[in-house]
Coordinates of C-alpha atoms in Angstrom, one line a residue:
Y1 CA 0.0 0.0 0.0
V2 CA 2.7 2.5 0.9
G3 CA 4.7 1.5 -2.1
R4 CA 1.7 2.2 -4.3
I5 CA 1.3 5.7 -2.7
R6 CA 5.0 6.3 -3.5
E7 CA 4.6 5.2 -7.1
M8 CA 1.5 7.5 -7.5
M9 CA 3.5 10.4 -6.0
D10 CA 6.4 9.7 -8.3
K11 CA 4.2 9.7 -11.4
S12 CA 2.7 13.1 -10.3
E13 CA 6.2 14.4 -9.6
R14 CA 7.2 13.7 -13.2
R15 CA 4.3 15.8 -14.4
R16 CA 5.3 18.8 -12.3
K17 CA 7.3 21.6 -14.0
N18 CA 9.9 21.8 -11.3
G19 CA 10.4 18.0 -11.2
K20 CA 10.9 18.0 -7.4
R21 CA 10.2 14.9 -5.4
L22 CA 7.0 15.0 -3.5
T23 CA 7.6 14.4 0.2
L24 CA 6.0 11.5 2.0
G25 CA 6.2 11.2 5.8
V26 CA 4.7 8.8 8.2
R27 CA 4.0 8.9 11.9
V28 CA 4.6 5.6 13.6
P29 CA 4.4 4.0 17.2
E30 CA 7.2 4.6 19.6
S31 CA 9.3 1.4 19.1
L32 CA 9.8 -1.2 16.4
H33 CA 7.9 -3.7 18.6
A34 CA 4.9 -1.4 18.8
C35 CA 5.2 -0.9 15.0
W36 CA 5.0 -4.6 14.4
L37 CA 2.0 -4.8 16.7
A38 CA 0.3 -2.2 14.5
G39 CA 1.4 -4.0 11.3
V40 CA 3.8 -1.2 10.3
D41 CA 6.9 -2.4 8.6
I42 CA 8.7 0.9 8.8
E43 CA 12.2 -0.5 8.1
T44 CA 11.2 -1.9 4.8
W45 CA 9.4 1.3 3.8
V46 CA 12.5 3.3 4.5
K47 CA 14.9 0.9 2.8
K48 CA 12.8 0.8 -0.3
G49 CA 13.1 4.6 -0.6
W50 CA 9.4 5.2 -0.1
I51 CA 9.6 7.5 2.9
D52 CA 11.2 11.0 3.4
F53 CA 10.7 11.5 7.1
V54 CA 9.5 9.4 10.0
V55 CA 7.8 10.8 13.2
I56 CA 8.3 8.5 16.2
S57 CA 5.3 9.0 18.5
T58 CA 4.2 8.1 22.0
W59 CA 0.6 8.5 23.1
N60 CA 0.3 12.1 24.3
N61 CA 3.2 12.1 26.7
T62 CA 7.0 12.5 26.7
D63 CA 9.0 9.4 27.5
P64 CA 12.8 10.0 27.8
Q65 CA 13.3 6.3 27.2
T66 CA 11.8 6.3 23.7
P67 CA 14.2 4.0 21.7
V68 CA 15.0 6.5 18.9
D69 CA 18.2 4.6 18.0
E70 CA 16.1 1.6 16.9
F71 CA 14.8 3.8 14.0
A72 CA 18.0 5.9 13.5
R73 CA 19.9 2.7 12.7
F74 CA 18.2 2.5 9.3
T75 CA 16.7 6.0 8.8
R76 CA 19.9 8.0 9.0
P77 CA 21.9 5.9 6.5
A78 CA 19.0 6.3 4.1
G79 CA 18.9 10.1 4.6
V80 CA 15.4 10.0 6.1
D81 CA 14.7 12.7 8.6
T82 CA 14.0 11.2 12.1
I83 CA 11.6 13.2 14.2
V84 CA 10.4 12.5 17.8
T85 CA 7.2 13.7 19.3
M86 CA 7.0 15.4 22.7
G87 CA 3.7 15.8 24.6
N88 CA 2.8 18.1 27.4
M89 CA 2.7 15.3 30.0
I90 CA 5.6 13.5 31.6
G91 CA 3.6 11.2 33.9
S92 CA 1.8 7.9 33.4
F93 CA -1.8 6.8 33.6
S94 CA -1.6 6.3 37.3
T95 CA -3.9 8.5 39.5
G96 CA -1.9 7.7 42.6
P97 CA -0.7 7.3 45.2
P98 CA 2.1 8.3 45.3
I99 CA 1.0 11.9 44.9
P100 CA 3.7 14.4 43.6
L101 CA 3.9 17.4 45.9
D102 CA 6.7 19.4 44.3
R103 CA 5.5 20.1 40.8
G104 CA 4.3 23.7 41.2
V105 CA 3.0 25.0 37.9
A106 CA 3.8 21.7 36.2
T107 CA 0.7 20.1 37.6
S108 CA -2.5 19.5 35.6
A109 CA -5.7 21.1 36.8
E110 CA -7.6 18.7 34.6
H111 CA -6.3 15.3 35.6
A112 CA -6.5 13.3 38.8
K113 CA -3.7 13.5 41.4
G114 CA -0.8 11.0 40.9
Y115 CA 1.6 10.6 38.1
M116 CA -1.1 11.5 35.6
S117 CA -1.1 15.1 36.9
M118 CA 2.6 15.6 36.1
L119 CA 3.3 18.1 33.3
L120 CA 6.6 18.9 31.6
N121 CA 8.8 21.5 33.0
T122 CA 11.7 23.0 31.1
A123 CA 14.5 20.9 32.7
E124 CA 12.6 17.7 32.1
A125 CA 11.9 18.7 28.5
R126 CA 15.6 19.3 28.0
G127 CA 16.5 15.9 29.5
A128 CA 14.1 14.0 27.3
A129 CA 15.2 15.9 24.2
A130 CA 18.9 15.4 25.0
N131 CA 18.2 11.7 24.8
F132 CA 16.3 12.1 21.6
Y133 CA 18.9 14.2 19.8
E134 CA 21.9 12.2 21.0
F135 CA 20.4 8.8 20.1
G136 CA 19.5 9.8 16.6
A137 CA 16.7 12.3 16.2
D138 CA 17.0 15.2 13.8
S139 CA 14.3 17.3 15.3
I140 CA 11.3 17.4 17.6
S141 CA 7.6 17.7 16.9
F142 CA 4.8 18.2 19.4
W143 CA 1.7 16.2 20.2
N144 CA -1.5 17.9 21.5
V145 CA 0.4 21.0 22.8
G146 CA -2.0 23.3 20.9
A147 CA -4.9 21.8 22.8
H148 CA -3.7 23.6 25.9
F149 CA -4.4 27.0 24.6
G150 CA -7.7 28.8 24.1
R151 CA -10.4 28.3 26.8
A152 CA -9.3 24.9 28.1
V153 CA -8.9 24.5 31.9
T154 CA -5.2 23.7 31.1
A155 CA -4.8 27.0 29.3
A156 CA -4.3 29.4 32.2
P157 CA -1.7 32.1 31.5
R158 CA 1.0 30.5 33.7
Q159 CA 0.5 27.2 31.9
R160 CA 0.9 28.8 28.5
K161 CA 4.1 30.4 29.8
R162 CA 5.4 27.0 31.0
I163 CA 4.6 25.4 27.6
A164 CA 6.2 28.3 25.7
A165 CA 9.3 27.9 27.8
W166 CA 9.8 24.1 27.4
T167 CA 8.9 24.1 23.7
R168 CA 11.5 26.8 23.0
A169 CA 14.1 24.9 25.1
V170 CA 14.0 21.8 22.8
R171 CA 14.0 23.5 19.4
S172 CA 17.7 22.6 18.8
R173 CA 20.6 20.7 20.2
E174 CA 22.1 23.9 21.3
T175 CA 19.1 25.1 23.3
V176 CA 18.8 21.7 24.9
F177 CA 22.3 21.6 26.2
A178 CA 22.3 25.3 27.2
G179 CA 20.5 24.7 30.5
P180 CA 20.1 22.1 33.3
R181 CA 18.5 18.8 32.3
T182 CA 16.3 16.6 34.4
Y183 CA 15.9 13.0 33.2
R184 CA 12.7 11.7 34.9
F185 CA 11.8 8.0 34.6
L186 CA 8.3 6.8 35.6
P187 CA 6.3 3.7 35.0
M188 CA 4.5 5.1 32.0
G189 CA 2.2 2.1 31.6
K190 CA 1.1 2.0 35.2
G191 CA -2.7 2.3 35.4
I192 CA -3.5 1.8 31.8
S193 CA -5.4 -1.5 32.5
R194 CA -8.1 0.6 34.3
R195 CA -8.8 2.7 31.3
K196 CA -10.4 0.2 29.0
P197 CA -13.6 1.0 27.0
P198 CA -16.0 2.6 27.5
F199 CA -13.7 4.9 29.5
R200 CA -11.1 5.2 26.8
N201 CA -10.4 3.6 23.4
Y202 CA -6.7 2.8 23.2
P203 CA -5.0 0.2 21.0
W204 CA -3.4 -1.5 24.1
Y205 CA -4.3 -2.1 27.7
D206 CA -1.7 -4.4 29.2
E207 CA -0.4 -3.1 32.5
G208 CA 3.1 -1.8 32.2
S209 CA 2.8 -1.1 28.5
S210 CA 2.0 2.2 26.7
A211 CA -1.3 2.7 24.9
L212 CA 0.6 1.6 21.8
G213 CA 1.9 -1.7 23.3
H214 CA 5.5 -0.6 24.0
K215 CA 6.9 -1.9 27.3
N216 CA 7.8 1.1 29.5
S217 CA 10.0 1.6 32.6
P218 CA 9.1 -1.0 35.2
T219 CA 7.9 -1.0 38.8
L220 CA 10.4 -3.0 40.8
L221 CA 8.5 -5.1 43.4
F222 CA 10.5 -6.6 46.2
S223 CA 8.3 -9.5 47.2
D224 CA 9.5 -12.0 49.8
D225 CA 11.1 -14.2 47.2
R226 CA 13.1 -11.2 46.0
I227 CA 14.6 -10.1 49.3
G228 CA 18.4 -10.3 49.0
K229 CA 18.2 -10.4 45.2
R230 CA 19.4 -7.6 42.8
L231 CA 16.6 -6.0 40.8
V232 CA 17.5 -3.5 38.1
F233 CA 15.9 -0.4 36.8
P234 CA 17.1 0.7 33.3
F235 CA 17.6 4.3 32.5
R236 CA 18.9 6.2 29.5
V237 CA 20.9 9.4 30.0
A238 CA 22.7 11.3 27.3
D239 CA 24.9 13.2 29.7
G240 CA 28.0 11.4 30.8
R241 CA 27.5 8.6 28.3
R242 CA 31.2 8.6 27.5
G243 CA 32.1 8.4 31.2
E244 CA 32.4 12.2 31.8
R245 CA 32.0 13.3 35.4
L246 CA 28.8 15.1 36.1
S247 CA 27.5 17.6 38.7
G248 CA 24.0 17.4 39.9
R249 CA 21.7 15.0 41.7
F250 CA 20.7 11.4 41.4
R251 CA 17.6 10.3 43.4
F252 CA 14.9 7.7 43.5
W253 CA 11.9 6.8 45.6
F254 CA 11.7 3.4 47.4
Y255 CA 8.2 2.9 48.9
H256 CA 7.4 0.8 52.0
V257 CA 11.1 0.9 53.0
T258 CA 12.3 2.7 56.1
G259 CA 15.6 4.4 57.0
N260 CA 16.6 1.3 58.9
D261 CA 16.3 -1.2 56.1
R262 CA 19.4 -2.5 54.5
V263 CA 19.6 -1.4 50.9
D264 CA 22.5 -1.9 48.6
V265 CA 22.8 0.4 45.6
D266 CA 24.8 0.1 42.4
I267 CA 25.0 1.9 39.1
N268 CA 26.0 -0.2 36.1
G269 CA 27.2 -2.9 38.5
V270 CA 29.5 -0.6 40.5
P271 CA 28.5 -0.2 44.2
V272 CA 27.7 3.2 45.6
D273 CA 29.4 3.8 48.9
K274 CA 26.7 4.1 51.6
K275 CA 28.4 7.2 53.0
Y276 CA 27.4 9.1 49.9
I277 CA 23.7 8.1 50.1
R278 CA 21.2 10.4 51.9
R279 CA 17.9 8.9 53.0
I280 CA 14.9 11.2 53.4
P281 CA 11.3 10.4 54.1
A282 CA 9.4 10.1 50.8
G283 CA 6.5 12.2 52.1
K284 CA 8.5 15.4 51.8
L285 CA 8.0 15.3 48.0
R286 CA 5.6 12.3 47.4
G287 CA 2.5 11.9 49.4
G288 CA 0.1 9.0 50.1
L289 CA 2.7 6.3 50.6
T290 CA 5.3 5.7 53.3
G291 CA 8.8 5.2 52.1
T292 CA 12.3 6.7 51.6
R293 CA 13.9 9.0 49.0
F294 CA 17.5 8.1 48.3
E295 CA 19.8 10.9 47.1
I296 CA 23.3 10.8 45.8
D297 CA 25.4 13.6 44.3
L298 CA 26.3 12.8 40.7
A299 CA 30.0 13.5 41.6
H300 CA 29.8 10.4 43.8
C301 CA 28.1 8.2 41.2
P302 CA 29.9 5.6 39.1
P303 CA 30.3 6.6 35.5
F304 CA 27.3 6.5 33.2
R305 CA 27.4 4.9 29.7
G306 CA 24.2 6.1 28.0
D307 CA 22.0 3.1 28.6
N308 CA 22.4 2.4 32.3
V309 CA 21.0 0.3 35.1
L310 CA 20.3 1.1 38.7
G311 CA 20.7 -2.0 40.8
L312 CA 19.0 -2.4 44.1
V313 CA 19.1 -5.2 46.7
L314 CA 16.8 -5.0 49.7
G315 CA 18.5 -7.0 52.4
T316 CA 16.0 -6.7 55.3
R317 CA 13.5 -9.6 55.5
E318 CA 10.5 -8.8 57.7
K319 CA 6.7 -8.8 57.7
R320 CA 5.4 -5.7 56.0
P321 CA 1.8 -4.6 55.2
H322 CA 2.8 -3.8 51.7
V323 CA 5.3 -5.0 49.1
P324 CA 8.3 -2.6 48.9
M325 CA 8.5 -1.0 45.4
M326 CA 10.7 1.4 43.5
E327 CA 9.4 3.1 40.3
E328 CA 10.6 6.7 40.0
L329 CA 14.1 7.8 39.2
E330 CA 15.4 11.4 38.6
V331 CA 18.8 12.4 37.3
H332 CA 19.3 16.2 37.4
V333 CA 22.4 17.4 35.6
T334 CA 23.8 20.9 36.2
A335 CA 27.3 20.6 34.8
V336 CA 29.6 18.3 32.9
A337 CA 33.3 17.9 33.7
N338 CA 35.7 19.8 31.5
S339 CA 32.9 22.0 30.3
R340 CA 32.3 25.6 31.3
S341 CA 28.5 25.0 31.7
V342 CA 25.9 22.4 31.2
S343 CA 26.4 22.9 27.4
G344 CA 29.3 21.4 25.5
L345 CA 28.5 17.7 25.7
S346 CA 26.4 17.5 22.6
S347 CA 28.1 15.8 19.7
P348 CA 27.6 17.1 16.1
P349 CA 24.9 15.4 14.1
A350 CA 25.8 12.4 11.9
P351 CA 26.4 13.4 8.3
R352 CA 23.3 13.3 6.2
R353 CA 23.1 11.7 2.8
S354 CA 21.4 13.8 0.2
R355 CA 18.4 12.3 -1.5

């Protein structure tokens, strides 16, 4: 079908006076797995020369873990522009708890409390876009951002100002790396199983998956049979991916765990010395659940490598009313070693082949 469209466009092109190729672009689900679920063979379309640009799209949110590189592997050698969508929401489908208490203006007046209420701020937009650009995107597009203007409840002046700030911040590599970046990782698919028809009409409803069927960041559950075992949380961070030393903060929330529980922490298999780990009650920033927030200065973190894993071992075995869980990670970068500011890390784009 797509091949026939390309053939039709090429015939029309030959009849045009300027003889220029007619542009054909497609918007596809956020991963190759999700594309296959939808019956979209995007790699074949690109390799056959049918497509001029590809827009990789989540469902109305911004996910910093979007696997742009899966597409860039074949789009960039073909000279096909690779574009990633960003939505106004950073959270998942979960209505809580936990309840974010520190979002300020980046909180939705329309949605229920919980992760679902979390809207993008400028630093989070920069963090996500840094991943997109550094792992193969040529540019950014927006999903549903225009819906938050006009008379909508989400269109208050301060919200329009917030949206204007983050959309300007991601317009290029240079603007992305010109300011602090927050990489926030949440269980994007949490709560989707409760949104089946007639409430919503999504293509996919498996818990832990996006509305398009892509497996998102996990919730780590430390049930009795997992006490003493290492569980891992994957996270992608463009900053420090070549081992550069970073300045800033690394923190995660571990619910139903107290300050007295034994917790071993590693990053990419390298243990983090406990003397560098601060433990703070979760309720200071996240309400509705008991737990502990763990914080580490990035200067005391083992080197990053782009695609990273946080390893956790809960060593205390005891009866608890709830299963301990970890599901939110934040990496806030303020500076990169050997750089005058937070800028300077971005590598130049890969050479493009003219079509």
